[in-house]
mmCIF file of C-alpha atoms in Angstrom:
data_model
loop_
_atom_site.group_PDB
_atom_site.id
_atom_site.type_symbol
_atom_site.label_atom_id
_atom_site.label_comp_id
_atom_site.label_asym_id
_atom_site.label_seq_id
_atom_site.Cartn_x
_atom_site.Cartn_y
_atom_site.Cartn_z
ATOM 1 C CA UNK A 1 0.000 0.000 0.000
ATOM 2 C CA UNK A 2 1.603 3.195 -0.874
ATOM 3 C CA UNK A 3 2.004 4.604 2.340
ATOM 4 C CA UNK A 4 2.818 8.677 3.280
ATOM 5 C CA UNK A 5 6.311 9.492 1.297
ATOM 6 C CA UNK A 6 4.646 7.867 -1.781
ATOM 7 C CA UNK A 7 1.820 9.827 -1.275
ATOM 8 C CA UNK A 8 3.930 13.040 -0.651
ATOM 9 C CA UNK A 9 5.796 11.659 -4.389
ATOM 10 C CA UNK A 10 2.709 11.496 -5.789
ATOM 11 C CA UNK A 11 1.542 15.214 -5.089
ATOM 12 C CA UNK A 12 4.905 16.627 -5.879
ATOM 13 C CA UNK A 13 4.428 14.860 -9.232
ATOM 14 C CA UNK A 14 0.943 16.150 -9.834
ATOM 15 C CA UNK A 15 1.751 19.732 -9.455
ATOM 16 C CA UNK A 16 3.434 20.920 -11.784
ATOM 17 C CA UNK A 17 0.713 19.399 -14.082
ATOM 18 C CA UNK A 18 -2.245 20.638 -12.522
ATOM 19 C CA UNK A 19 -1.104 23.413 -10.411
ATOM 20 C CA UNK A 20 -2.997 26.802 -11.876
ATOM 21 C CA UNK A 21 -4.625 24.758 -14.858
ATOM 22 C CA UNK A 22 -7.927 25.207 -15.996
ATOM 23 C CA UNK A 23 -9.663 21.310 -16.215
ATOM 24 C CA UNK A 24 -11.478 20.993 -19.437
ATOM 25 C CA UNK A 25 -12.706 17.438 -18.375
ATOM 26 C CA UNK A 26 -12.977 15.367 -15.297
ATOM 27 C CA UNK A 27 -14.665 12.050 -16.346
ATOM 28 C CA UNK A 28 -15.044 8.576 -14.122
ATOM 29 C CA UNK A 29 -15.036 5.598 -16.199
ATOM 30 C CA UNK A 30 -16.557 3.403 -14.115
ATOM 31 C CA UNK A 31 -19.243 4.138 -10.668
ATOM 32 C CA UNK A 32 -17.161 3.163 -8.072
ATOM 33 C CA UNK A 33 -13.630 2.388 -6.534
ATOM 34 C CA UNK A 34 -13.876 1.346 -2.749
ATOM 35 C CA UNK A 35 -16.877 3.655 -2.685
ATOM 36 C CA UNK A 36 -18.840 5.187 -5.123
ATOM 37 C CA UNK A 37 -17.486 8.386 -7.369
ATOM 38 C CA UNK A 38 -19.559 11.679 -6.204
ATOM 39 C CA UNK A 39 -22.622 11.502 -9.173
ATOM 40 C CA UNK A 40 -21.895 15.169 -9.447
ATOM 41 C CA UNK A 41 -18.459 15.102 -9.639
ATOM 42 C CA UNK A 42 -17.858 15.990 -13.568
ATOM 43 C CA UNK A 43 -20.171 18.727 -12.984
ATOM 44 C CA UNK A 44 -18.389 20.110 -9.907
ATOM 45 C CA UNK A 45 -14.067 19.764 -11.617
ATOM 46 C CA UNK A 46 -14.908 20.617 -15.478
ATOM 47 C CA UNK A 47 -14.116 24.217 -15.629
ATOM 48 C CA UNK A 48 -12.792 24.373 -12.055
ATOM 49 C CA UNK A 49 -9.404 25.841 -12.095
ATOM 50 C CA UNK A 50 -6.916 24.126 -9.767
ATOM 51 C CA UNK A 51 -5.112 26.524 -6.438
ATOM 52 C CA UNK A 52 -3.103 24.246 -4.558
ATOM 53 C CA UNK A 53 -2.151 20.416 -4.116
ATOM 54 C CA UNK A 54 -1.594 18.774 -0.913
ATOM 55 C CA UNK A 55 -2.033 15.795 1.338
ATOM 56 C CA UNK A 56 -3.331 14.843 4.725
ATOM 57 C CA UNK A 57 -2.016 12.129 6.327
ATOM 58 C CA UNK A 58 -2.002 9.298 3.169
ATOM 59 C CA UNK A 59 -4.789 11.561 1.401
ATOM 60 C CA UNK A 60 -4.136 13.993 -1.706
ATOM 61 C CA UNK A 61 -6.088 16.947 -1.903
ATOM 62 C CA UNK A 62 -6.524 18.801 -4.737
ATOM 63 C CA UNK A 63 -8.083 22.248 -3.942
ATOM 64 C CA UNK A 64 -9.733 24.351 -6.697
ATOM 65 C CA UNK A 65 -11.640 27.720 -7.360
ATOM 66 C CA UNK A 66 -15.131 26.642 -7.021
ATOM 67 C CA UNK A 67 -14.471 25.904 -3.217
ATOM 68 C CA UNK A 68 -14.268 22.106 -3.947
ATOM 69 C CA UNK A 69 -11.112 20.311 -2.737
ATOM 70 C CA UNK A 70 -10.674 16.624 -3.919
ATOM 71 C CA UNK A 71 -9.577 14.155 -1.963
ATOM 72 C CA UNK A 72 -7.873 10.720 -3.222
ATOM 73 C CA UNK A 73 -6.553 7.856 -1.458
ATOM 74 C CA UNK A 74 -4.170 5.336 -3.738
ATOM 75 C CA UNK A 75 -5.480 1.976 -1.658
ATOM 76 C CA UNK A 76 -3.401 -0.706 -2.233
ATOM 77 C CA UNK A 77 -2.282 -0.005 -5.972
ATOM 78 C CA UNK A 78 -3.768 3.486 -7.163
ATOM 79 C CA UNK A 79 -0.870 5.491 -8.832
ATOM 80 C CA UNK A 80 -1.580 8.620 -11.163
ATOM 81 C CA UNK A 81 -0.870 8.329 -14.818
ATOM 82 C CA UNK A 82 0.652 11.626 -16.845
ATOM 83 C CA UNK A 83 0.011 11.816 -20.364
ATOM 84 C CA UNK A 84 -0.282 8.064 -20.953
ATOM 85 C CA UNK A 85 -0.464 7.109 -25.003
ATOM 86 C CA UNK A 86 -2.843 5.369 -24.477
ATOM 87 C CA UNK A 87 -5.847 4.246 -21.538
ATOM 88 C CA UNK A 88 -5.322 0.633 -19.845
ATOM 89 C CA UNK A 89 -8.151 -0.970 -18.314
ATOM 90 C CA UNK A 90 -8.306 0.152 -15.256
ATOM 91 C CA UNK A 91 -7.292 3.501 -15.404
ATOM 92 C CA UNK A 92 -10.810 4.800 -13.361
ATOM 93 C CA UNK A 93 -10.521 8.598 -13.727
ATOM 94 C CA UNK A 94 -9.626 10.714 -16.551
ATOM 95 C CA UNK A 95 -8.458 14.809 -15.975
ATOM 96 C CA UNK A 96 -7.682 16.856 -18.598
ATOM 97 C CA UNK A 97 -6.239 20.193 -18.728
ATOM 98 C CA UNK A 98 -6.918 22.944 -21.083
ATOM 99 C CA UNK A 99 -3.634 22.632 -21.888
ATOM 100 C CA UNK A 100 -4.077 19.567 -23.173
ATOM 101 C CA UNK A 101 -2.240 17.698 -20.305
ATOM 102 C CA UNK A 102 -4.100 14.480 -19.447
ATOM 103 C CA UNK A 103 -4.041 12.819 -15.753
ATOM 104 C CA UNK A 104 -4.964 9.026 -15.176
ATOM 105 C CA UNK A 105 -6.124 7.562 -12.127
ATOM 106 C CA UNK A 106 -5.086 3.404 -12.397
ATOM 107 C CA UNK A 107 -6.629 1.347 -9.877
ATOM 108 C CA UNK A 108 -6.228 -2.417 -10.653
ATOM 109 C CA UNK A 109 -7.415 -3.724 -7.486
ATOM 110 C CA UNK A 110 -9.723 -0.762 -7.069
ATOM 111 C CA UNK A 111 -9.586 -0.064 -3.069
ATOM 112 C CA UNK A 112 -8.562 3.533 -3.569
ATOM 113 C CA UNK A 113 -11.320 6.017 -3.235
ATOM 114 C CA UNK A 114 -12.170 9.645 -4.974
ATOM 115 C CA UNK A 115 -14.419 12.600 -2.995
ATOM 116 C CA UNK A 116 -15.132 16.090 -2.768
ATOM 117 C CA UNK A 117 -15.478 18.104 0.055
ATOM 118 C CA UNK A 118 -15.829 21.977 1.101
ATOM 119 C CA UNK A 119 -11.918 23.432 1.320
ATOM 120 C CA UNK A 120 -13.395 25.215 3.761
ATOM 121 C CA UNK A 121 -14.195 22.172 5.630
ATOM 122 C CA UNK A 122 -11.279 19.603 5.216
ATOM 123 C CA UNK A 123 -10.883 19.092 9.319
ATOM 124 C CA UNK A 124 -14.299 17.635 9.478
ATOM 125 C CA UNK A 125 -14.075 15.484 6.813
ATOM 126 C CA UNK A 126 -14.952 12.192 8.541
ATOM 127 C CA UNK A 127 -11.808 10.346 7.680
ATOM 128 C CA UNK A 128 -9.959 13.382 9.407
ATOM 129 C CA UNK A 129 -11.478 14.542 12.234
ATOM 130 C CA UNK A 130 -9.773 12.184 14.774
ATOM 131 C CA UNK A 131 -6.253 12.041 12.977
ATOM 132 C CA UNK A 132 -3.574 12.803 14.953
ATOM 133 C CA UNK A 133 -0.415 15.539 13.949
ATOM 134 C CA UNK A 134 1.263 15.321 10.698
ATOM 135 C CA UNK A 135 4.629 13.506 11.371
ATOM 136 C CA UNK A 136 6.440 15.915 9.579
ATOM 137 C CA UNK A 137 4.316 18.967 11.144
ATOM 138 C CA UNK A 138 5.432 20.969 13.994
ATOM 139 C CA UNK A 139 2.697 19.454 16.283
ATOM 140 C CA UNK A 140 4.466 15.808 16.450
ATOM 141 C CA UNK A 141 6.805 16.705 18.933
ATOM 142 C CA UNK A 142 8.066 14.676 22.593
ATOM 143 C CA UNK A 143 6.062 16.647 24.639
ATOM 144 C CA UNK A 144 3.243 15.166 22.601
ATOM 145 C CA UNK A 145 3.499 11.763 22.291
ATOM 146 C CA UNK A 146 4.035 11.668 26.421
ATOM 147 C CA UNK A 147 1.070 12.827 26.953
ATOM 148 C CA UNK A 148 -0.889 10.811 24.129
ATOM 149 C CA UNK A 149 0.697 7.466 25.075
ATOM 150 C CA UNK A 150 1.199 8.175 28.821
ATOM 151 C CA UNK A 151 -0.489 4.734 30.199
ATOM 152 C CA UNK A 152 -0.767 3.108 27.281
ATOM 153 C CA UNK A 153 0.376 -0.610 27.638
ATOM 154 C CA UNK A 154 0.210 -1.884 23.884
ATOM 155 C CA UNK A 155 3.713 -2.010 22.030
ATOM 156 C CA UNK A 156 4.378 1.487 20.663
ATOM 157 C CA UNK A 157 4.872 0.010 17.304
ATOM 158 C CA UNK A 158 1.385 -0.457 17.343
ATOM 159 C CA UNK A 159 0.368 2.789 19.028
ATOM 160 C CA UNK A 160 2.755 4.342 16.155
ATOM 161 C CA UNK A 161 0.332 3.044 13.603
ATOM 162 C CA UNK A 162 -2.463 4.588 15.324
ATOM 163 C CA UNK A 163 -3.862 7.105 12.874
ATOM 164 C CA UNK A 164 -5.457 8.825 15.940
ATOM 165 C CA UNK A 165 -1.559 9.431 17.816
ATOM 166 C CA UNK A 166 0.282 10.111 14.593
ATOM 167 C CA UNK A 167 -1.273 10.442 10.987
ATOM 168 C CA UNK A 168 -0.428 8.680 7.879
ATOM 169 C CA UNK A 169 2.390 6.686 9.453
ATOM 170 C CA UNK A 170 2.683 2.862 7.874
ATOM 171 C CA UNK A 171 4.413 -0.236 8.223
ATOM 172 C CA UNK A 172 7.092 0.261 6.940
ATOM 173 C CA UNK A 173 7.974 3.779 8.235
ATOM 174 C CA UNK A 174 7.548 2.677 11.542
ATOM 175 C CA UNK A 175 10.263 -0.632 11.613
ATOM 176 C CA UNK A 176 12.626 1.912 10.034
ATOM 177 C CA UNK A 177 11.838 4.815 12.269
ATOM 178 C CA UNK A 178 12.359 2.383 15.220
ATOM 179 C CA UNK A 179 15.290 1.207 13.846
ATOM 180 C CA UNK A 180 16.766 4.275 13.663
ATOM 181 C CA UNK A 181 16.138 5.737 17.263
ATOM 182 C CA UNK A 182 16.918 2.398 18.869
ATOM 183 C CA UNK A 183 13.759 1.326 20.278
ATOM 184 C CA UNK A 184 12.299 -2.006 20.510
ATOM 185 C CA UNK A 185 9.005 -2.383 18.679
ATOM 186 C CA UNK A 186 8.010 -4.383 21.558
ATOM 187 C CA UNK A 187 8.116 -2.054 24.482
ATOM 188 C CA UNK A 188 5.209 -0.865 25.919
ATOM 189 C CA UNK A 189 4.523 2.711 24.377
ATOM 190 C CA UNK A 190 3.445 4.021 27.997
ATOM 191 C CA UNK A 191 6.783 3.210 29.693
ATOM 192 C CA UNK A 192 8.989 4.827 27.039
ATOM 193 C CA UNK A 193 10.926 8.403 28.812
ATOM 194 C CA UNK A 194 10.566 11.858 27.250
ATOM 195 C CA UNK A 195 14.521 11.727 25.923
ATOM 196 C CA UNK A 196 13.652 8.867 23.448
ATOM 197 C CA UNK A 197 10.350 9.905 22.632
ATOM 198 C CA UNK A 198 12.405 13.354 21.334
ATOM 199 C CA UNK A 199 14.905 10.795 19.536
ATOM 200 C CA UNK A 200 11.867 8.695 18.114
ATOM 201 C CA UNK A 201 10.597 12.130 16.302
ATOM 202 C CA UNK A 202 13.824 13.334 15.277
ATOM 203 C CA UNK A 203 13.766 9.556 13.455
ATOM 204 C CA UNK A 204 10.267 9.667 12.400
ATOM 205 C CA UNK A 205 11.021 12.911 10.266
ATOM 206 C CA UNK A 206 14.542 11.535 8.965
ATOM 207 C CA UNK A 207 12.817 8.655 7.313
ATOM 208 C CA UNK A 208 10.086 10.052 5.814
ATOM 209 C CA UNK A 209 11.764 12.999 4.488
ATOM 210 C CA UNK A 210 14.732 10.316 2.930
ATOM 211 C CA UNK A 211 11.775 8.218 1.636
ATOM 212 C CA UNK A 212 10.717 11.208 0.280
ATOM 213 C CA UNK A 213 13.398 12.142 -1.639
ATOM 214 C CA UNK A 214 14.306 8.710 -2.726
ATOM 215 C CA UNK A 215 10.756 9.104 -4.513
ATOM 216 C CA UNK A 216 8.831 6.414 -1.919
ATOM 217 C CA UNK A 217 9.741 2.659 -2.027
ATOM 218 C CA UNK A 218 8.729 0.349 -4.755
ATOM 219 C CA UNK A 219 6.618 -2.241 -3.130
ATOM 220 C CA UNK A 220 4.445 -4.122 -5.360
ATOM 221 C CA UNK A 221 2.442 -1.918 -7.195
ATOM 222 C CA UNK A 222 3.651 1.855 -6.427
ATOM 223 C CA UNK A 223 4.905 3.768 -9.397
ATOM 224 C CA UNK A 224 5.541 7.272 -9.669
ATOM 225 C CA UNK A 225 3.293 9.691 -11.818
ATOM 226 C CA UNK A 226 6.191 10.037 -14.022
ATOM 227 C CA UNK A 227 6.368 6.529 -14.365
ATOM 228 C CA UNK A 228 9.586 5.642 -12.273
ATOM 229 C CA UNK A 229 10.172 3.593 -9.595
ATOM 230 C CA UNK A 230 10.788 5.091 -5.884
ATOM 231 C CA UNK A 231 14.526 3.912 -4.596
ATOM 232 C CA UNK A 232 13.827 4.036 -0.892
ATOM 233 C CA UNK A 233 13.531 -0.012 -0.289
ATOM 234 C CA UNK A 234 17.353 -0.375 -1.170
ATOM 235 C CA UNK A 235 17.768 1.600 1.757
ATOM 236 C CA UNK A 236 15.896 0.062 4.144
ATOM 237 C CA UNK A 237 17.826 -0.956 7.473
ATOM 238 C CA UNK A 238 15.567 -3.610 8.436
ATOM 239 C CA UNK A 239 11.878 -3.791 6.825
ATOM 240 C CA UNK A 240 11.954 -7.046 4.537
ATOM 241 C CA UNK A 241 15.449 -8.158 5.366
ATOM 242 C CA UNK A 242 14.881 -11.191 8.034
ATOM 243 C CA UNK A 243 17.451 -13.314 8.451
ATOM 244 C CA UNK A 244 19.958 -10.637 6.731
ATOM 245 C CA UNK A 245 22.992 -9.179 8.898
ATOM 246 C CA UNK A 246 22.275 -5.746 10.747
ATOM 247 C CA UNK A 247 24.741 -3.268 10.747
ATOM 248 C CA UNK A 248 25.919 -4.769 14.104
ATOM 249 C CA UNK A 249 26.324 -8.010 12.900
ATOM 250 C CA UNK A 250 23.452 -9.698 14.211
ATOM 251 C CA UNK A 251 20.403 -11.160 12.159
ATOM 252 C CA UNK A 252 17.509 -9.068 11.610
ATOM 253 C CA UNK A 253 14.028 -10.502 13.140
ATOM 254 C CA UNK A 254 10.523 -10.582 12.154
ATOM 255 C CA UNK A 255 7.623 -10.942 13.961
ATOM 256 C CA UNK A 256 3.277 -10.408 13.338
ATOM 257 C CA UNK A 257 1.636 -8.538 15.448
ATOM 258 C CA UNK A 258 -1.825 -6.402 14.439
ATOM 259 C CA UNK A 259 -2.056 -8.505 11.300
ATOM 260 C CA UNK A 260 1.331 -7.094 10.054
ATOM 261 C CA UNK A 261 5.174 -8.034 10.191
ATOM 262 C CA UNK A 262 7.524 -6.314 12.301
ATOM 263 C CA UNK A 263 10.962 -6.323 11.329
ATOM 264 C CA UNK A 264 13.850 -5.188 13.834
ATOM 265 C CA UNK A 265 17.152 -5.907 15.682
ATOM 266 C CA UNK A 266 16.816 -7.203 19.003
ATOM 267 C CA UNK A 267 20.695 -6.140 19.939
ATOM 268 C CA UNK A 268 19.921 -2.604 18.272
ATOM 269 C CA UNK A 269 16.697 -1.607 19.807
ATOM 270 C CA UNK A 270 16.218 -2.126 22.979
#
């Protein structure tokens, strides 16, 4: 699932595309993803004249003149086409510029959704109105997480994928973030001090912002919008590498836990 850095790719790749450009067509090929496409959504983009791109946690919002933001999430294998010669099967959701730009939405598996929503109104948008702070916002600080996982007995890998304590945050982000501030996944998230909260942040931010610039990992199905792969997963200290030597010499472990595999170094992270 492309998680927040391919997300983050995915609006960097948009903009310069759609960024100030008048749509001349918004069209859904089909009547649903996950959910259904708004009926009046054609109605609502065709004319519309794009401000600003953004996301939310592992949401893209595209915000226009009319008042109307939308808001896309990529599922498990969305990924936005630009100027494709020609339309595949499952390419959902057609936008074209009056430049003559075109924009393809590709959902094979189809668990990505489309909406629209009142800019003016994004925070109560029901997906986000119990998210937590960005990660890489200044509101995700140690100070913060203290107080939102003070008690809290449940491993704070788990808490860490809590979309109400941090937003967007994934798998994979998480081993690595661990990873990198030396904490065991396992550790109960209410017992952990204020100094390696701080550290855990500091982490946090460093991995998403080199996932970022790597242009997000190539996991199954992501792709860039300009068609390239992200380079991020040959850079990955631990997630996917069980049985493989750490840095420290030791073998990197995996574990399930919430449905999902941890991956970490039990001499590392403590």
């Amino acid at each position: 699932m492309p998680e927040l850095p391919e997300v983050e790719t995915t609006i960097r790749g948009l903009e310069p595309v759609l960024k100030g450009a008048r749509l001349s067509n918004v069209e859904a090929r089909r009547a649903d993803l996950r959910r259904p496409f708004p009926t009046d959504l054609r109605q609502r983009m065709t004319g519309a004249t794009v401000k600003t791109l953004h996301r939310r946690a592992k949401y893209g919002l595209i915000d226009t003149d009319r008042g109307d933001t939308m808001i896309f999430h990529l599922g498990m294998s969305g990924r936005w086409r630009v100027d494709p010669a020609e339309l595949l099967p499952h390419d959902h959701l057609l936008i074209v510029t009056q430049a003559g730009r075109t924009l393809a939405l590709n959902d094979p598996r189809r668990f990505g959704s489309v909406d629209l929503w009142p800019t003016d109104a994004l925070d109560r948008y029901p997906p986000f109105t119990a998210m937590g702070p960005e990660p890489l916002g200044p509101d995700l600080t140690g100070e913060y997480l203290l107080t939102a996982l003070g008690g809290r007995r449940a491993s704070i890998k788990l808490m860490l994928l809590d979309q109400k304590i941090v937003a967007g945050l994934g798998n994979i982000y998480v081993c690595e973030a661990l990873f990198l501030a030396r904490i065991s996944p396992q550790t109960a998230a209410g017992r952990i001090s204020l100094p390696r909260l701080e550290r855990l942040v500091v982490a946090i931010r460093a991995v998403l912002l080199l996932a970022i610039e790597a242009g997000g990992s190539s996991l199954r199905d992501y792709v860039r919008p300009d068609g390239e792969l992200g380079y991020f997963s040959k850079q990955f200290a631990v997630y996917g590498r069980e049985g493989e030597p750490c840095g420290c010499g030791d073998l990197v472990q995996r574990y399930s836990e919430g449905g999902r595999s941890t991956f970490w170094c039990p001499k590392c992270q403590r």
